[in-house]
mmCIF file of C-alpha atoms in Angstrom:
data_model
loop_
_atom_site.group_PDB
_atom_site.id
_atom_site.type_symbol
_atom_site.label_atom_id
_atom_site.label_comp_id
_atom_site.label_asym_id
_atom_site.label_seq_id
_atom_site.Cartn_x
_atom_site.Cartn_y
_atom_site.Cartn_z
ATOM 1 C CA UNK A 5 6.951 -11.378 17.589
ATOM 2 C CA UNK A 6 8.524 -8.925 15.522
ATOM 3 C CA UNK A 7 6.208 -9.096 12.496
ATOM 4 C CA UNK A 8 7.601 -7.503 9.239
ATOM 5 C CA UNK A 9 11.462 -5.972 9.962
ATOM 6 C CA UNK A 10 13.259 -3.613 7.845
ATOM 7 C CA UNK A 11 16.654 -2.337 7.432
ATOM 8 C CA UNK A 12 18.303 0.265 7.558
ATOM 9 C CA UNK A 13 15.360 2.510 9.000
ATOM 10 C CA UNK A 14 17.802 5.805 6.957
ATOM 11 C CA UNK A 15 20.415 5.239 4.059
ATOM 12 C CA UNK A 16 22.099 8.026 2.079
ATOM 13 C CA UNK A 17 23.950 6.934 -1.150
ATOM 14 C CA UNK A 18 25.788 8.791 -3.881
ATOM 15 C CA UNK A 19 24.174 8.502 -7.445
ATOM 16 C CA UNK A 20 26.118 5.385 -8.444
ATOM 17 C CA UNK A 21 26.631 3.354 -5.700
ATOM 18 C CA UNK A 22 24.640 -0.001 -4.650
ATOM 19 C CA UNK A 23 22.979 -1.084 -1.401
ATOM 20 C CA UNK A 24 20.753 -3.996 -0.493
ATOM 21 C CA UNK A 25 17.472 -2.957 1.509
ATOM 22 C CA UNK A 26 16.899 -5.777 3.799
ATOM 23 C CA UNK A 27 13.224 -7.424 4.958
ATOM 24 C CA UNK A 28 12.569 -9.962 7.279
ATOM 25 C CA UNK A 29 9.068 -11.326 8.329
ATOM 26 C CA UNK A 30 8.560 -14.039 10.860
ATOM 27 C CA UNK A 31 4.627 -14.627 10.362
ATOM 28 C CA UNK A 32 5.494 -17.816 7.764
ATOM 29 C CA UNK A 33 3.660 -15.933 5.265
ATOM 30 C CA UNK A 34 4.121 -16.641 1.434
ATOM 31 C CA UNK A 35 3.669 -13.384 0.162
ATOM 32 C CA UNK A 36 6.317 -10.573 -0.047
ATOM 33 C CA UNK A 37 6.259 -6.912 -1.623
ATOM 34 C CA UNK A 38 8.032 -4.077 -2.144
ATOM 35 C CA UNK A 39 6.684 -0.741 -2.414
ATOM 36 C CA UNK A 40 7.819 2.691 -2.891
ATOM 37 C CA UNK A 41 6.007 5.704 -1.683
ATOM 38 C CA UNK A 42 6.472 9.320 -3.058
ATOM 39 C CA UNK A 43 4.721 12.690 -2.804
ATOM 40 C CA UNK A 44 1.737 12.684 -4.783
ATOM 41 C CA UNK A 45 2.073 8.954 -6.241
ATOM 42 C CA UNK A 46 0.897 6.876 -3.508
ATOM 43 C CA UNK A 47 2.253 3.833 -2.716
ATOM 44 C CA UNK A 48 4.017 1.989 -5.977
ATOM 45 C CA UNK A 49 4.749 -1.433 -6.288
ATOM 46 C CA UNK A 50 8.121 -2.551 -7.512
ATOM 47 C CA UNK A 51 8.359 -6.671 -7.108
ATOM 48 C CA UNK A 52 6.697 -9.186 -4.975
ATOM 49 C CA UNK A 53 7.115 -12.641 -4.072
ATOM 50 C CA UNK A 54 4.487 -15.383 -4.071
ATOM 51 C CA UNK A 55 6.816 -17.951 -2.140
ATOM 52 C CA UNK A 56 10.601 -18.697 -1.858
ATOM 53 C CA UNK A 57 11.627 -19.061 -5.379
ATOM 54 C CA UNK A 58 8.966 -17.172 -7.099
ATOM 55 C CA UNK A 59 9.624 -13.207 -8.197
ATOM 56 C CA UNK A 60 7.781 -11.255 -10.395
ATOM 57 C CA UNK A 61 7.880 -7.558 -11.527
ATOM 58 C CA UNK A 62 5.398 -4.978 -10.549
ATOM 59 C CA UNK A 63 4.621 -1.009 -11.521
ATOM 60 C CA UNK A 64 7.769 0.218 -10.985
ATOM 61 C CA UNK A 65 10.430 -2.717 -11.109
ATOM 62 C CA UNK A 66 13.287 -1.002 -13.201
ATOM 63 C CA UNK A 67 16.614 -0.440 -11.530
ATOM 64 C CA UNK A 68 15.789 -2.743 -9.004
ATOM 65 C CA UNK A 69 16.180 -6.462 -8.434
ATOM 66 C CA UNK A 70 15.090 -8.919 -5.526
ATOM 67 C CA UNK A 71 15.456 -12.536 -4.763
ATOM 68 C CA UNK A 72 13.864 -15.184 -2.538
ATOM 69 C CA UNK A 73 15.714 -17.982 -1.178
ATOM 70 C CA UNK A 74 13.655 -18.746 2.169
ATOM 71 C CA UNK A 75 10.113 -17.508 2.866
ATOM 72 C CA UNK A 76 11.863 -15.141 5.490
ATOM 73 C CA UNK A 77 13.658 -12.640 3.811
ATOM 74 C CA UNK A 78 13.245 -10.694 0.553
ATOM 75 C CA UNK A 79 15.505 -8.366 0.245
ATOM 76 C CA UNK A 80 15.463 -5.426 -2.691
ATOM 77 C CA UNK A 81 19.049 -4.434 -4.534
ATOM 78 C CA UNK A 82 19.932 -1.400 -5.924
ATOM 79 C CA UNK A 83 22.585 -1.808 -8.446
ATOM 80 C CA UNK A 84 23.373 1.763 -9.791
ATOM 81 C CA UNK A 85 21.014 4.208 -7.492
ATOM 82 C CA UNK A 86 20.150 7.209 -8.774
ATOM 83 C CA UNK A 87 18.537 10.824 -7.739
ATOM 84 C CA UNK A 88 14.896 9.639 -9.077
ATOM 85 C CA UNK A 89 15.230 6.499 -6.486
ATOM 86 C CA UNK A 90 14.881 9.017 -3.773
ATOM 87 C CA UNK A 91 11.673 7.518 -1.394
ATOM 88 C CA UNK A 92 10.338 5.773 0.903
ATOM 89 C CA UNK A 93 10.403 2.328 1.219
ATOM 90 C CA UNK A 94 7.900 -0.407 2.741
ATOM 91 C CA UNK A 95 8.168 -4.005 2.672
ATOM 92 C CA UNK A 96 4.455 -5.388 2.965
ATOM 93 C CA UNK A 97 3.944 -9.304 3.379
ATOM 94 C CA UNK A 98 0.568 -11.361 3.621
ATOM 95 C CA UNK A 99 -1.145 -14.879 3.151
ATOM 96 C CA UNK A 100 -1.395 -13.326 -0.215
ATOM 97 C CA UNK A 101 -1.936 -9.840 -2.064
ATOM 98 C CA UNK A 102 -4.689 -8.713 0.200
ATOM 99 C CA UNK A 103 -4.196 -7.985 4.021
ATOM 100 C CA UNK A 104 -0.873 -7.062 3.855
ATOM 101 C CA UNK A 105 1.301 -6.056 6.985
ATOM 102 C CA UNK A 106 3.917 -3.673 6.390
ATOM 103 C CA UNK A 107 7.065 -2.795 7.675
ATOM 104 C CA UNK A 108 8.259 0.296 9.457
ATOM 105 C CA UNK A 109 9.789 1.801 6.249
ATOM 106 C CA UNK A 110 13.529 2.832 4.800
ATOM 107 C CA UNK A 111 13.563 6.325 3.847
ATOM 108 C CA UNK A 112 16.373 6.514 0.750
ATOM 109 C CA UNK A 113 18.256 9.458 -0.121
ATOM 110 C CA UNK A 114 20.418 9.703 -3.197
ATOM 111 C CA UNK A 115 22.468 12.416 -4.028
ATOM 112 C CA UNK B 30 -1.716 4.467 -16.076
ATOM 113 C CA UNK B 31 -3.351 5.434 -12.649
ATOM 114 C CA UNK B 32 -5.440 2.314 -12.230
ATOM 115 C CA UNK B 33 -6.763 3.317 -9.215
ATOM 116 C CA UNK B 34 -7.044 7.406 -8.524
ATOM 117 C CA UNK B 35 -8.016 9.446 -5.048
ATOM 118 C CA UNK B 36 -8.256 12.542 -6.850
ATOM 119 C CA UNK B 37 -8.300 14.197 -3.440
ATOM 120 C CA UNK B 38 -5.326 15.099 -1.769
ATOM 121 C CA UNK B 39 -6.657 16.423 1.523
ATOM 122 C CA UNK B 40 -9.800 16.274 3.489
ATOM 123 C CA UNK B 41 -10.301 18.437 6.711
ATOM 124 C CA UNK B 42 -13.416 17.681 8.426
ATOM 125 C CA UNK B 43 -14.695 18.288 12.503
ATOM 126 C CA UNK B 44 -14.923 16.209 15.015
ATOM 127 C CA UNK B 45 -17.985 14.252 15.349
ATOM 128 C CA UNK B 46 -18.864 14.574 11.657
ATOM 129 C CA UNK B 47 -19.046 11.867 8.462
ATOM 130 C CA UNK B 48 -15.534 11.825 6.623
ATOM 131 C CA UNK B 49 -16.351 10.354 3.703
ATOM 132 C CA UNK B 50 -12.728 9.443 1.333
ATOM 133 C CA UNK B 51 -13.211 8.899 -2.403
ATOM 134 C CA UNK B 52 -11.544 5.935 -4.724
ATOM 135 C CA UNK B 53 -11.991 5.711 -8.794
ATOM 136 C CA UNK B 54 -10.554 2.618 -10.451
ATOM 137 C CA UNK B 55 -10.453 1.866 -14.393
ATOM 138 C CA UNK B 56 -10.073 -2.076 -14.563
ATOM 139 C CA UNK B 57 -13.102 -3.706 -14.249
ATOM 140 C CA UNK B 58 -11.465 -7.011 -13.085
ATOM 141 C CA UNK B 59 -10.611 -6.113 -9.766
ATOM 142 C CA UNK B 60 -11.964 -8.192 -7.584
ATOM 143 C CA UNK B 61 -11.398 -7.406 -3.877
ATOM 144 C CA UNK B 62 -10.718 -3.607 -2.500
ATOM 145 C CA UNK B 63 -8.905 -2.461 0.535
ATOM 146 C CA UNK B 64 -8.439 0.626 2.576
ATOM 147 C CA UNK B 65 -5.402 1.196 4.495
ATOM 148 C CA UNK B 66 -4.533 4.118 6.773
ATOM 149 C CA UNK B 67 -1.225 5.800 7.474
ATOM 150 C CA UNK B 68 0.580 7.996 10.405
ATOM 151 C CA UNK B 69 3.542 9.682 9.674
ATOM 152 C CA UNK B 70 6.626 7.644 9.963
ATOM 153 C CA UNK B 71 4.670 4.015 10.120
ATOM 154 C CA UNK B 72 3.561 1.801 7.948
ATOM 155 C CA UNK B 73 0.525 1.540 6.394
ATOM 156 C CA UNK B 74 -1.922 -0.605 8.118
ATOM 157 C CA UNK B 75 -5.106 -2.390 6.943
ATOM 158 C CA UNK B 76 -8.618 -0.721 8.260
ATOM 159 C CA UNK B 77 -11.593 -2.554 6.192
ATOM 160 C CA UNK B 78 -11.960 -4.338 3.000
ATOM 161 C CA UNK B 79 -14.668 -5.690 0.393
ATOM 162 C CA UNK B 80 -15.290 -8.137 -2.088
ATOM 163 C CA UNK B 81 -16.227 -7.346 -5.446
ATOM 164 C CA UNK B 82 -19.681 -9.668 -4.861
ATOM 165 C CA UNK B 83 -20.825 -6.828 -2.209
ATOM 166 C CA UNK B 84 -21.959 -3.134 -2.256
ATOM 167 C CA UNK B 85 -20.982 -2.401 1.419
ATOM 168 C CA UNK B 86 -18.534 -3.774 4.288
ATOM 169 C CA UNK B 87 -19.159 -1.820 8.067
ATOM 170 C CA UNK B 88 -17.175 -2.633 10.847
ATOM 171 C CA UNK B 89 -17.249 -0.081 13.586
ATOM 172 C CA UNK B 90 -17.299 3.667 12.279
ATOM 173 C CA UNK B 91 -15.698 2.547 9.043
ATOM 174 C CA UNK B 92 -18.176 1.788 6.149
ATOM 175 C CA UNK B 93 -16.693 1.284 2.876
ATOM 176 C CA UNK B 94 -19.168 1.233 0.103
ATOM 177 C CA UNK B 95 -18.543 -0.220 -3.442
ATOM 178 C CA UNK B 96 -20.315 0.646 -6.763
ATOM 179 C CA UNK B 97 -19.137 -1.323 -9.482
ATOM 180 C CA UNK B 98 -21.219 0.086 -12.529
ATOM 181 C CA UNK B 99 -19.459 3.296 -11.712
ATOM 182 C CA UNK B 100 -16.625 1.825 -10.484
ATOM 183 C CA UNK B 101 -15.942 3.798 -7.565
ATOM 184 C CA UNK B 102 -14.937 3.263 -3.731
ATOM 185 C CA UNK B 103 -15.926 5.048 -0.456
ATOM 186 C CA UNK B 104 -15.004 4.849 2.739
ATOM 187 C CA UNK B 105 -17.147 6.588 5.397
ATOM 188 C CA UNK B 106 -16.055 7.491 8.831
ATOM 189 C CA UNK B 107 -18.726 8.255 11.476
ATOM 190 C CA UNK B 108 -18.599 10.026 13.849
ATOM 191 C CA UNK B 109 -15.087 11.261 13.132
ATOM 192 C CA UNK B 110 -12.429 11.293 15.838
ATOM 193 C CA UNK B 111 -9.186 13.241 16.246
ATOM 194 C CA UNK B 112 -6.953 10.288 16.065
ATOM 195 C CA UNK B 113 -8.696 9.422 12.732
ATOM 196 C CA UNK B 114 -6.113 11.929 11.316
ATOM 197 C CA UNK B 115 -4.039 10.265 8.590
ATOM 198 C CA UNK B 116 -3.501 9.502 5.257
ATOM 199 C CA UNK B 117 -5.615 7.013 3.650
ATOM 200 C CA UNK B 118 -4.779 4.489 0.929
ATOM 201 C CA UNK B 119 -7.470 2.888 -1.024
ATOM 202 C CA UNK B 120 -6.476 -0.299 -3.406
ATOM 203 C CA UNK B 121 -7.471 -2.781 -5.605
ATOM 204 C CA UNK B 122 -6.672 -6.398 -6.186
ATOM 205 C CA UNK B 123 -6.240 -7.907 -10.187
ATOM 206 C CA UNK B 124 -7.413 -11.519 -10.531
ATOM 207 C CA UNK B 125 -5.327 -14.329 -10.726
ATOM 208 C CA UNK B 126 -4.805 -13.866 -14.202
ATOM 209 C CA UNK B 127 -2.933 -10.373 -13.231
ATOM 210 C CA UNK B 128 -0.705 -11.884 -10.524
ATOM 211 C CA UNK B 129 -3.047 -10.733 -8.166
ATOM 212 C CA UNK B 130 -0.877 -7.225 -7.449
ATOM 213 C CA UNK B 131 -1.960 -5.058 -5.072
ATOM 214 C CA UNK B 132 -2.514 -1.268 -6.707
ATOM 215 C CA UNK B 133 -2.670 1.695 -4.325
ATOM 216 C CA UNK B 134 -3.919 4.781 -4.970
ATOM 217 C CA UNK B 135 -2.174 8.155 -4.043
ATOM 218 C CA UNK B 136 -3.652 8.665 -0.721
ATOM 219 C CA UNK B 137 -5.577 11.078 0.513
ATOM 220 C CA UNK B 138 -4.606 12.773 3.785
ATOM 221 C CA UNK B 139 -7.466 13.442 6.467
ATOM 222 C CA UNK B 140 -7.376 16.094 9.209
ATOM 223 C CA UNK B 141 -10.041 15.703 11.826
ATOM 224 C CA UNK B 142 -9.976 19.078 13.604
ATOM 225 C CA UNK B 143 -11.532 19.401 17.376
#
């Protein structure tokens, strides 16, 4: 039982250039979330997911986009990264926005 | 907008003594509260919770305590143990009306020194 997976665990990117952070739960649970954490601001949240089909912004949702097409996976785009998208990422899903279990974590460098 | 605020960053306390973490929150229609804790290089995971309709949740050496009027949160570690040493995450959950989004606050890092 793997839980909540994420990949890549490390990414480096040029300012400019897209990637796809991927998540994958296997716990059947409706809710998905993306967060970003950074020195000093805690943990931010930039979309979630309420089941496959549903999105909805959060905090921080500019320069990033996500889909749902199966209650598994939820990944998070970056279409144009830049410097400031520097961080670490977590993927957190749940039964809904309370206990959440999170993943691992994609640490994102952009130069 | 810092909805929810751990205005301390750090908190070193011994072993064996009360750590006691610190959570202000400005929207009064937050209904259920969290704590999560944090080791480097993992995710967060959940520790103890409580409902809006209570004043305190214990479970083990983890109290959390909830004053609404003032609208603060507190979790209280006794006795406090070595491996206790994280960083801690308090957060808040809106109502249905809000989406029910999870905010975090910044974390505040604990160092439990033997």
């Amino acid at each position: 039982n793997a839980g909540v997976t994420q990949t890549p665990k490390f990414q480096v990117l040029k300012t400019g250039q897209s990637m796809t952070l991927q998540c994958a739960q296997d716990m059947n649970h409706e809710y998905m979330s993306w967060y970003r954490q950074d020195p000093g601001m805690g943990l931010r949240l930039i979309h979630y997911s309420v089941g496959a089909g549903i999105t909805d912004q959060g905090e921080v949702p500019n320069g990033y986009n996500v889909s749902r097409s199966t209650t598994e996976d939820f990944p998070l785009r970056l279409l144009s990264a830049a410097p400031s998208q520097t961080s670490v990422y977590f993927c957190a899903t749940g039964t809904g926005p309370r206990v959440l279990t999170f993943g691992a974590g994609s640490r994102l460098t952009v130069l | 907008d810092q909805q929810v605020k751990q205005n301390s960053p750090s908190l070193s306390v011994q072993e064996g003594r009360i750590s006691i973490l610190n959570c202000d929150y400005t929207n009064s229609m937050f209904d259920y509260f969290l704590w999560y804790k944090k080791y480097p290089a993992e995710g967060p995971t959940f520790l103890i919770s409580i409902s809006s309709i209570k004043d305190k949740n214990e479970d083990g050496r983890f109290t959390v305590f909830l004053n609404k009027s003032a609208k603060h949160l507190s979790l209280h570690i006794v006795p406090s143990q070595p491996g206790d040493s994280a960083v801690y995450f308090c957060a808040a959950r809106g109502d249905y009306n809000q989406g029910g989004k999870l905010i975090f606050g910044q974390g505040t890092e604990l160092s439990v020194k033997p």
